Tab-separated table of C-alpha atoms and ligand atoms in Angstrom:
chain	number	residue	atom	x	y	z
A	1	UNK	CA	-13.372	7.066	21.514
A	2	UNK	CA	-12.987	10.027	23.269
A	3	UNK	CA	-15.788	13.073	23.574
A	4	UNK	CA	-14.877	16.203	21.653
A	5	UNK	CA	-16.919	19.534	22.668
A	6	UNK	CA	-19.547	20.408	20.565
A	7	UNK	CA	-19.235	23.236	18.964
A	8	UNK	CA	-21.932	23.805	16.120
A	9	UNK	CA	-24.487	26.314	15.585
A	10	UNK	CA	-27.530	24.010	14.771
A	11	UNK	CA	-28.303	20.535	15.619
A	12	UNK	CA	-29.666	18.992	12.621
A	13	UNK	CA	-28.632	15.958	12.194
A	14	UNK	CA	-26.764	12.674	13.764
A	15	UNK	CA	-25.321	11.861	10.621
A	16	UNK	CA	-23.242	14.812	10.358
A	17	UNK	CA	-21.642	14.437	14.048
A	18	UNK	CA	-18.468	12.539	14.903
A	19	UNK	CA	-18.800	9.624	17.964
A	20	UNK	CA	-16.878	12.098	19.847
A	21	UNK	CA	-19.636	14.930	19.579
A	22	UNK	CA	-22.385	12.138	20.289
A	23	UNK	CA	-20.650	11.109	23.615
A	24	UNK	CA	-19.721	14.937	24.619
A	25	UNK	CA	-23.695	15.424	24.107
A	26	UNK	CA	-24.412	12.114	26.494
A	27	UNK	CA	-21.900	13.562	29.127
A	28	UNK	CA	-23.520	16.528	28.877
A	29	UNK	CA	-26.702	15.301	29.467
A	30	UNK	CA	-25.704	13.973	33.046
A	31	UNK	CA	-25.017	17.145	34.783
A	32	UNK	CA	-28.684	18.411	33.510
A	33	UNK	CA	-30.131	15.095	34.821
A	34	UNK	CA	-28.740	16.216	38.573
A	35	UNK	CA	-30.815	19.584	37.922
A	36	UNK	CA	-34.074	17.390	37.262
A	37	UNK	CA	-33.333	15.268	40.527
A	38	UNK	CA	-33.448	18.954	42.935
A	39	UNK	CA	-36.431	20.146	44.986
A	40	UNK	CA	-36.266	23.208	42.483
A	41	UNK	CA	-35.861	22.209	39.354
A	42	UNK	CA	-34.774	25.541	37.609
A	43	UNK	CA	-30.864	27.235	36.890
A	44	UNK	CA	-30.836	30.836	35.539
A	45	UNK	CA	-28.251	29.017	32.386
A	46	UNK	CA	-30.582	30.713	29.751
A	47	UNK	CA	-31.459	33.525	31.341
A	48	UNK	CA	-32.666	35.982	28.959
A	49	UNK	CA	-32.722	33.637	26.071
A	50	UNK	CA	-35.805	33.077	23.992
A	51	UNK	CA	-36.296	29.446	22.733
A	52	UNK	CA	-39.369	29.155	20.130
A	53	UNK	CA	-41.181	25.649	19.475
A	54	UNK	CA	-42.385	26.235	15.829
A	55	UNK	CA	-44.057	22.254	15.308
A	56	UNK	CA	-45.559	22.108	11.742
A	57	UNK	CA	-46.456	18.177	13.187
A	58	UNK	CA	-47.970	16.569	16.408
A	59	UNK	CA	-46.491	16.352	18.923
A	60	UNK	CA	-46.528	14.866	22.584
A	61	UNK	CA	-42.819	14.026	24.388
A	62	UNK	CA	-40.604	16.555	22.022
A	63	UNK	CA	-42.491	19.680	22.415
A	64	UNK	CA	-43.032	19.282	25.642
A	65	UNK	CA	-40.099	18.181	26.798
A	66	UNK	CA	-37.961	21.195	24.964
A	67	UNK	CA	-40.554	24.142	26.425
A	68	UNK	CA	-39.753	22.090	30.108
A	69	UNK	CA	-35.818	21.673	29.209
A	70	UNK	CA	-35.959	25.570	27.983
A	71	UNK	CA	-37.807	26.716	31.160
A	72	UNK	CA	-36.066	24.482	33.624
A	73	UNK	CA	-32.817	26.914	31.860
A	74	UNK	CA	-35.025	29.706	32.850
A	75	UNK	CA	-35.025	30.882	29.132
A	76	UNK	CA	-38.651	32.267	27.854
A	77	UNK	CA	-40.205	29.577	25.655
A	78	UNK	CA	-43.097	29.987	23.412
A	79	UNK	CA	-44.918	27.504	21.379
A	80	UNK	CA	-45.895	27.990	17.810
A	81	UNK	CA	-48.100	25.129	16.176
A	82	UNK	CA	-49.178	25.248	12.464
A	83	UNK	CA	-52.501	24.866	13.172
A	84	UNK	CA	-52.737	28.320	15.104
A	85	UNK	CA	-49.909	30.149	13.106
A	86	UNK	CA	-50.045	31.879	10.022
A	87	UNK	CA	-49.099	29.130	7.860
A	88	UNK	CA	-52.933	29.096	7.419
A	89	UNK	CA	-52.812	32.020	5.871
A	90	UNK	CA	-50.482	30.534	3.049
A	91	UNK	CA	-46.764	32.130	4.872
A	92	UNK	CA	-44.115	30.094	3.928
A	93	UNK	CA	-41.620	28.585	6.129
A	94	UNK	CA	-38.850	30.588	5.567
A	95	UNK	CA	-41.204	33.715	6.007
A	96	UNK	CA	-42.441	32.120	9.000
A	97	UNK	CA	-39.308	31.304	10.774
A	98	UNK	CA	-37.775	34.445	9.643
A	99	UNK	CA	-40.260	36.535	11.383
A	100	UNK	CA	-39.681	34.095	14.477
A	101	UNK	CA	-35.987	35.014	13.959
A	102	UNK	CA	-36.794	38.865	13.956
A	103	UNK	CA	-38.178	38.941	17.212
A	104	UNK	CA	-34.173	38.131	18.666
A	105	UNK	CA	-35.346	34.281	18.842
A	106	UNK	CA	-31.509	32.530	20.240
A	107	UNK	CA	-33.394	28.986	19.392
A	108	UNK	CA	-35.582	28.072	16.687
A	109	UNK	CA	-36.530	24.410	17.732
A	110	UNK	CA	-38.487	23.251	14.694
A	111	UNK	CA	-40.632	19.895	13.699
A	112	UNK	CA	-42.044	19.695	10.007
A	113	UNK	CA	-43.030	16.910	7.766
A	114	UNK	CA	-40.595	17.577	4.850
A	115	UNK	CA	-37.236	15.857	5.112
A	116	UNK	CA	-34.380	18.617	5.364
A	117	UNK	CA	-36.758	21.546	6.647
A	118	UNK	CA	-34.314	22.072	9.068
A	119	UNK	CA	-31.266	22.146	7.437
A	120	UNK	CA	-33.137	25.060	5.005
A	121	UNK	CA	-33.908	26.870	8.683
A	122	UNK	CA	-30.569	26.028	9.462
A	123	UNK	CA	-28.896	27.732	6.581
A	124	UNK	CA	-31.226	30.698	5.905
A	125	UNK	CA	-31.546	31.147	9.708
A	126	UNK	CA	-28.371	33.307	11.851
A	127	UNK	CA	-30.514	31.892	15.036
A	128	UNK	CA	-29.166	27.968	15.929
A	129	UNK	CA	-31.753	25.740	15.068
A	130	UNK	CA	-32.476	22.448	16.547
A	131	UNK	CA	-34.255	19.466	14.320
A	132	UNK	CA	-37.082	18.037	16.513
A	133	UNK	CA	-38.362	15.309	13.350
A	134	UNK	CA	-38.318	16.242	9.551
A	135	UNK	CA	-40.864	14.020	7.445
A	136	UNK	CA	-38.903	10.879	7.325
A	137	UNK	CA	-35.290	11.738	7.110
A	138	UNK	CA	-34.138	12.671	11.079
A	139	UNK	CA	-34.758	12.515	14.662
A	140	UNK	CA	-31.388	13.198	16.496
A	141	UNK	CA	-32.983	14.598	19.829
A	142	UNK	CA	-34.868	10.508	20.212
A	143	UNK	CA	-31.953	9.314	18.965
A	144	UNK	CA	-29.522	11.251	21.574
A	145	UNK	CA	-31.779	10.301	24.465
A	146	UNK	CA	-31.994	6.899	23.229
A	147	UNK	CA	-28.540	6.427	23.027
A	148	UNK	CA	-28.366	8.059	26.564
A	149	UNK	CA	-30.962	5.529	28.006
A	150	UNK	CA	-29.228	2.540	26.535
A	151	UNK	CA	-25.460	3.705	27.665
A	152	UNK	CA	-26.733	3.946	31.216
A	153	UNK	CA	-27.873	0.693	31.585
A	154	UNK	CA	-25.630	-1.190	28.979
A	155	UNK	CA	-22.394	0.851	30.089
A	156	UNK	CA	-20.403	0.445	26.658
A	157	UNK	CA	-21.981	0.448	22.889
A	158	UNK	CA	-19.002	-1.661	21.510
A	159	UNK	CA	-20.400	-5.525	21.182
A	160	UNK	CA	-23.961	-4.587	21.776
A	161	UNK	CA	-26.256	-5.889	19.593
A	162	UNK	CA	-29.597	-3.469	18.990
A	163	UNK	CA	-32.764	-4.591	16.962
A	164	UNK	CA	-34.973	-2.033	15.175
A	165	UNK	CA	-38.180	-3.465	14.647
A	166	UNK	CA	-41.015	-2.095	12.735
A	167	UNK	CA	-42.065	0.419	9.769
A	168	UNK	CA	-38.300	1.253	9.194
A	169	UNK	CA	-39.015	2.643	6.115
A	170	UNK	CA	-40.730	5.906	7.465
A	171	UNK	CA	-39.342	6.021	10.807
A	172	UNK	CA	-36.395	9.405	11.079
A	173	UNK	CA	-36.245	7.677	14.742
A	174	UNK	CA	-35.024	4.610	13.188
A	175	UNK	CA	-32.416	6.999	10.775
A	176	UNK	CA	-30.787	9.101	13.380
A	177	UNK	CA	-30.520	5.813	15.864
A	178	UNK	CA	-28.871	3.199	13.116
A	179	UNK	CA	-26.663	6.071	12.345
A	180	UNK	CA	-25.616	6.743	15.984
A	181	UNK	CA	-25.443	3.416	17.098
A	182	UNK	CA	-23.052	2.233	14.283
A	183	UNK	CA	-20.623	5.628	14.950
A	184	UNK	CA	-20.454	4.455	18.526
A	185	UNK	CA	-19.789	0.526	18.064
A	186	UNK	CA	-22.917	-1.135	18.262
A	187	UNK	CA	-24.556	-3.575	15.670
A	188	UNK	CA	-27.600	-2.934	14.305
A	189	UNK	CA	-30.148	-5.252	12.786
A	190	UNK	CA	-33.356	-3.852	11.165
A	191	UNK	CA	-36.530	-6.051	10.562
A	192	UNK	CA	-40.242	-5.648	9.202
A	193	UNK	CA	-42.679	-6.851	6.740
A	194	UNK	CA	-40.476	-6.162	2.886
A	195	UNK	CA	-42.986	-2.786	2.339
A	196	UNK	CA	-41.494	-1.199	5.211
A	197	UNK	CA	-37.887	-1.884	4.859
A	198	UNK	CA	-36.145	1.091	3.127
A	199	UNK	CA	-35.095	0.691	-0.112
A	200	UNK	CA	-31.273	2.147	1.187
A	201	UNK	CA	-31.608	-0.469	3.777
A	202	UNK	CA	-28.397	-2.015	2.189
A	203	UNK	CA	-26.404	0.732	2.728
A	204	UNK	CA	-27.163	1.968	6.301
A	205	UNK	CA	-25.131	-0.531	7.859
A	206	UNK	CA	-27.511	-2.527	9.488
A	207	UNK	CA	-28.096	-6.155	9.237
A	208	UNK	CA	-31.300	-6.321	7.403
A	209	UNK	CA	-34.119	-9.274	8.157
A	210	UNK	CA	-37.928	-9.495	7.734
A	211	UNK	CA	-38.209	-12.449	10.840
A	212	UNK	CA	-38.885	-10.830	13.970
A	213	UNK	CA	-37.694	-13.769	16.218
A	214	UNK	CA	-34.218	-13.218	14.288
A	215	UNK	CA	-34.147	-9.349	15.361
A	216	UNK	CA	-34.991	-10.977	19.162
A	217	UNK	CA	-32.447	-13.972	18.993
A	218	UNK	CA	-29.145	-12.562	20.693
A	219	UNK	CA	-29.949	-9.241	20.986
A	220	UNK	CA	-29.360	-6.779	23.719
A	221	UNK	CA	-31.749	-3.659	22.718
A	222	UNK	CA	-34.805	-4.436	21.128
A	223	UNK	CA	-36.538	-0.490	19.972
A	224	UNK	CA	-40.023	-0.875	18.583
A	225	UNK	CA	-41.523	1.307	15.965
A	226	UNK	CA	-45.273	2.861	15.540
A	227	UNK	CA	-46.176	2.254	11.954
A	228	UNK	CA	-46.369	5.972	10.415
A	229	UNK	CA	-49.768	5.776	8.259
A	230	UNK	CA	-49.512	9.493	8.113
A	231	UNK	CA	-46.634	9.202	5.830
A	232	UNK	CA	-48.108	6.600	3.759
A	233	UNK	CA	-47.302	3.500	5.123
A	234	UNK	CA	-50.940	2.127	4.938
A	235	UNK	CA	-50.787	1.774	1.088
A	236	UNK	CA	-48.865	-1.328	1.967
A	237	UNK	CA	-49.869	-2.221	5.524
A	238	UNK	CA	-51.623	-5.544	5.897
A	239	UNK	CA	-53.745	-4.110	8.844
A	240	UNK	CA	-53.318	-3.892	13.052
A	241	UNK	CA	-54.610	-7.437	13.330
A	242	UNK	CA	-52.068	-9.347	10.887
A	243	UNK	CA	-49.341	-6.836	11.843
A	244	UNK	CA	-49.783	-7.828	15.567
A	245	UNK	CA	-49.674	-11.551	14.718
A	246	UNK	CA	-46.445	-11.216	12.367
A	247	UNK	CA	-43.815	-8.422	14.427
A	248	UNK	CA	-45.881	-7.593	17.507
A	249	UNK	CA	-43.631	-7.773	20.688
A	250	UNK	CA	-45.183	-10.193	22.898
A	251	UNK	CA	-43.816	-11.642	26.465
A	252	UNK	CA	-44.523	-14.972	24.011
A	253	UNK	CA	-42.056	-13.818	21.095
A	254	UNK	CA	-39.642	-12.896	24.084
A	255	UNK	CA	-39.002	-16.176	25.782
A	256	UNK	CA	-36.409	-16.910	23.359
A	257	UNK	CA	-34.634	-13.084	24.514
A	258	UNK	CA	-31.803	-12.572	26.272
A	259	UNK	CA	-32.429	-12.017	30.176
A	260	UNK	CA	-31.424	-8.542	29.978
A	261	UNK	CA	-32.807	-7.472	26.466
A	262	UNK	CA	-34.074	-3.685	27.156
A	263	UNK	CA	-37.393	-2.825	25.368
A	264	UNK	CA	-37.492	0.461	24.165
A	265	UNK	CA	-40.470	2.818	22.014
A	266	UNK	CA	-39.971	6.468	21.395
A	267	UNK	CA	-44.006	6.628	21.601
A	268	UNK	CA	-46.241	7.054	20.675
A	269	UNK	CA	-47.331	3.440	21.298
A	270	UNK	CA	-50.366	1.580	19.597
A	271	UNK	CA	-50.346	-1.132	22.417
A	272	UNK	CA	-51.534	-4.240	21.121
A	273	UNK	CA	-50.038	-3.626	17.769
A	274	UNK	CA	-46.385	-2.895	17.605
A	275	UNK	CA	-46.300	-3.994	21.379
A	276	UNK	CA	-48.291	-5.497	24.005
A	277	UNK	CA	-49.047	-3.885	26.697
A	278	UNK	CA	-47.354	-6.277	29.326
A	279	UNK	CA	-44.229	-6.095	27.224
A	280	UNK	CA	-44.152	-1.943	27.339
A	281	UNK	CA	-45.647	-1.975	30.614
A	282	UNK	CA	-43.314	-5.053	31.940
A	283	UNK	CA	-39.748	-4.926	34.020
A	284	UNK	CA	-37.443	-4.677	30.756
A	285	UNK	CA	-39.519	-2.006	29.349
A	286	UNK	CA	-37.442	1.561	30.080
A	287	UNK	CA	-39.591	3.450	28.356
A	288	UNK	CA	-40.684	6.158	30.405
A	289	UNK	CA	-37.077	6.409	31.297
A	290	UNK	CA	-36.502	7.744	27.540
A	291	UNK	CA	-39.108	10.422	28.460
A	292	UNK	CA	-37.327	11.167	31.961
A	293	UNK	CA	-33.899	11.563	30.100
A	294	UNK	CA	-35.285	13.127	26.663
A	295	UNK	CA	-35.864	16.714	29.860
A	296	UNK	CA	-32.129	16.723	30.283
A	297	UNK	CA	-30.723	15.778	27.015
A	298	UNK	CA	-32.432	18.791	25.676
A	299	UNK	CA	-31.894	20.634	28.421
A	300	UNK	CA	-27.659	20.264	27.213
A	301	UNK	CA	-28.220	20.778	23.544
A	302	UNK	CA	-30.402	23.922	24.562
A	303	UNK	CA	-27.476	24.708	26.491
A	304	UNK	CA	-24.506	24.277	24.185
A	305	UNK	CA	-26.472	26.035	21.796
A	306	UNK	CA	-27.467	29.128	23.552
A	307	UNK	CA	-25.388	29.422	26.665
A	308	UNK	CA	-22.106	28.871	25.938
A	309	UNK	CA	-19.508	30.537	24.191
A	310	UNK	CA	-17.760	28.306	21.644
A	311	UNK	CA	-14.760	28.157	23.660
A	312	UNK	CA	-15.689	27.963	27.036
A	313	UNK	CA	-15.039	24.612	28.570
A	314	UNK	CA	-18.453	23.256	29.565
A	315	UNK	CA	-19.777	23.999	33.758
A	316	UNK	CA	-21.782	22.148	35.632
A	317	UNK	CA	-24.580	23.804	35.439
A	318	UNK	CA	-24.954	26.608	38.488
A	319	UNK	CA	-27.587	25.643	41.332
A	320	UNK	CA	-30.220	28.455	40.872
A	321	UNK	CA	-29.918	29.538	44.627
A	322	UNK	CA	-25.942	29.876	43.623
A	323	UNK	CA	-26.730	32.842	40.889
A	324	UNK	CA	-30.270	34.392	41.093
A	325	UNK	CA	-32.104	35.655	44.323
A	326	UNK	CA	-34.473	33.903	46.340
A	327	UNK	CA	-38.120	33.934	45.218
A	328	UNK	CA	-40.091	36.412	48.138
A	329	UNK	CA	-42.008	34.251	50.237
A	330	UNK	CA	-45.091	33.852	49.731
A	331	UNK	CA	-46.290	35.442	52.756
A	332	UNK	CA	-44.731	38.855	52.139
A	333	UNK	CA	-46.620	38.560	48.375
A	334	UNK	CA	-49.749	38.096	50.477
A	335	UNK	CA	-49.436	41.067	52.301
A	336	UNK	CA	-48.658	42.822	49.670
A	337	UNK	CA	-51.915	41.686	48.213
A	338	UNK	CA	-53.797	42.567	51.494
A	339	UNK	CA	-52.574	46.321	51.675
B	401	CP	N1	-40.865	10.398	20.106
B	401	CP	C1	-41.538	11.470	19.658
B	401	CP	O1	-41.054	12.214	18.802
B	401	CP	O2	-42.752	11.663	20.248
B	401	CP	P1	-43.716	12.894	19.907
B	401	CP	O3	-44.167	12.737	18.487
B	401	CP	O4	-44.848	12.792	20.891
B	401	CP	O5	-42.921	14.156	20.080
């Protein structure tokens, strides 16, 4: 497998890109991770470039992390929630995001709660547009840093054996990973209670069991999965208690792990439900390396989208003191102030 550039207008989906695009995008990522790792964590890539955040959902790592990726690029970000937009007022999306698009938005990054609202944006929209979670279809910004955080400390995806545990049947994380886990040569193996299994969950490709200590046994990746109530997965769930009991991920449930099994949560957690906290606080646990690696992973796709010409073979990204002019120190601002 070899990576091929990446050369699309939107990212929407990880279903619709080849292995080689997924590992281009994971290269990618590692020349923005060097930019996180400097004393000034800014490049003028986006310079001039206006990235919006239009989130129709919560929203914690994503949002932030894209406004930080967009500003670390130096473009100018703004975020746009529904809550304070005029949604209230009864706009529809399209009128929404086409007024975004009017104001010479480059990047409409966009989070709502119906499955393939960004593939609409993405076809009624000349902006790119970047999927950040659409109701229960995709994720493929989790899934890219996810895939990112497992390839650097697993190496190699072919042979690897990755467990998906949880409410499977809502989860878009659990979509976009299965689907770029099995491109790249990993197994997959779902598992939860039979409610929260999809009912496709015989064709994803995934092995497909409802005993937890069968997705533990012999795997290498073990991801754990909130249970979405806000999508209706409480008409069927038994309750935090019985849940905990039956798929929590204890330090218990893990003696029969591999040494080196990585624990993994794209948040947010309900400790003491889908995990306890010594397991997502304990030494397997990288899951506030996701978070660290979800900065530069969007930093490249809000790169490749906005910064680069389709053609153009892909730079390291230029050290900011390389291309823009030194900030004035600040005590020449302060006598400016004085005068
Ligand atoms: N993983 C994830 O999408 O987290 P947020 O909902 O906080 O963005």
């Amino acid at each position: 497998m070899t990576p091929e550039p990446f050369r699309r207008k939107d990212l929407l989906s990880i279903r619709e890109l080849s292995a080689g695009e997924i590992l281009f995008l994971l290269d990618q990522t590692d020349s923005f991770r060097e930019v996180n790792e400097r004393d000034i964590k800014k490049v003028p890539a986006l310079r001039g470039k206006t990235v919006v955040n239009l989130f129709f959902e919560a929203s914690t790592r994503t949002r932030a992390s894209f406004e930080i990726a967009g500003k670390r690029l130096s473009a100018d970000v703004i975020n746009l929630s529904a809550t304070t937009s005029s949604t209230q007022k009864g706009e529809t999306l399209r009128d929404t995001a086409r007024n975004i698009e009017a104001m010479a938005t480059d990047v409409l990054v966009v989070r709502h709660s119906a499955s393939g609202a960004a593939h609409y944006l993405g076809r009624e929209l000349r902006c790119s547009v970047v999927n950040a979670g659409d109701g229960c279809h995709e994720h493929p910004t989790q899934a890219l840093l996810d895939l990112y955080t497992i390839r650097e400390h697993k190496k190699d995806f072919q042979g690897l054996n990755v467990s998906i545990v949880g409410d499977i049947a809502h989860s878009r994380v659990a979509r976009s990973d299965i689907a770029g886990l099995l491109k790249l040569g990993a197994s997959v193996t779902i598992c939860g209670p039979s409610p929260m299994l999809p009912a496709e969950a015989g064709c994803l490709g995934a092995r497909v069991t409802t005993r937890v200590e069968e997705a533990i046994e012999g795997a290498d990746v073990l991801i754990a999965l909130r249970i979405q109530l806000e999508r209706g997965a409480g008409a069927n769930f038994p309750g935090n208690r019985e849940y905990a009991t039956t798929y929590g991920i204890t330090r218990k449930r893990l003696k029969s792990a591999k040494r080196e099994l990585l624990i993994m949560h794209p948040g947010p957690i309900n400790r003491g439900v889908e995990m306890s906290p010594d397991v997502a606080d304990g030494p397997f646990s990288v899951i506030l390396e996701q978070v660290e690696y979800g900065v530069a992973s969007r930093m490249a796709i809000l790169y490749l989208l906005a910064g680069r010409k389709a053609d153009e073979p892909a730079p390291s990204p230029p050290r900011l003191e390389e291309q823009a002019p030194e900030p004035a120190p600040l005590r020449r601002t302060e006598d400016a102030l004085a005068r």
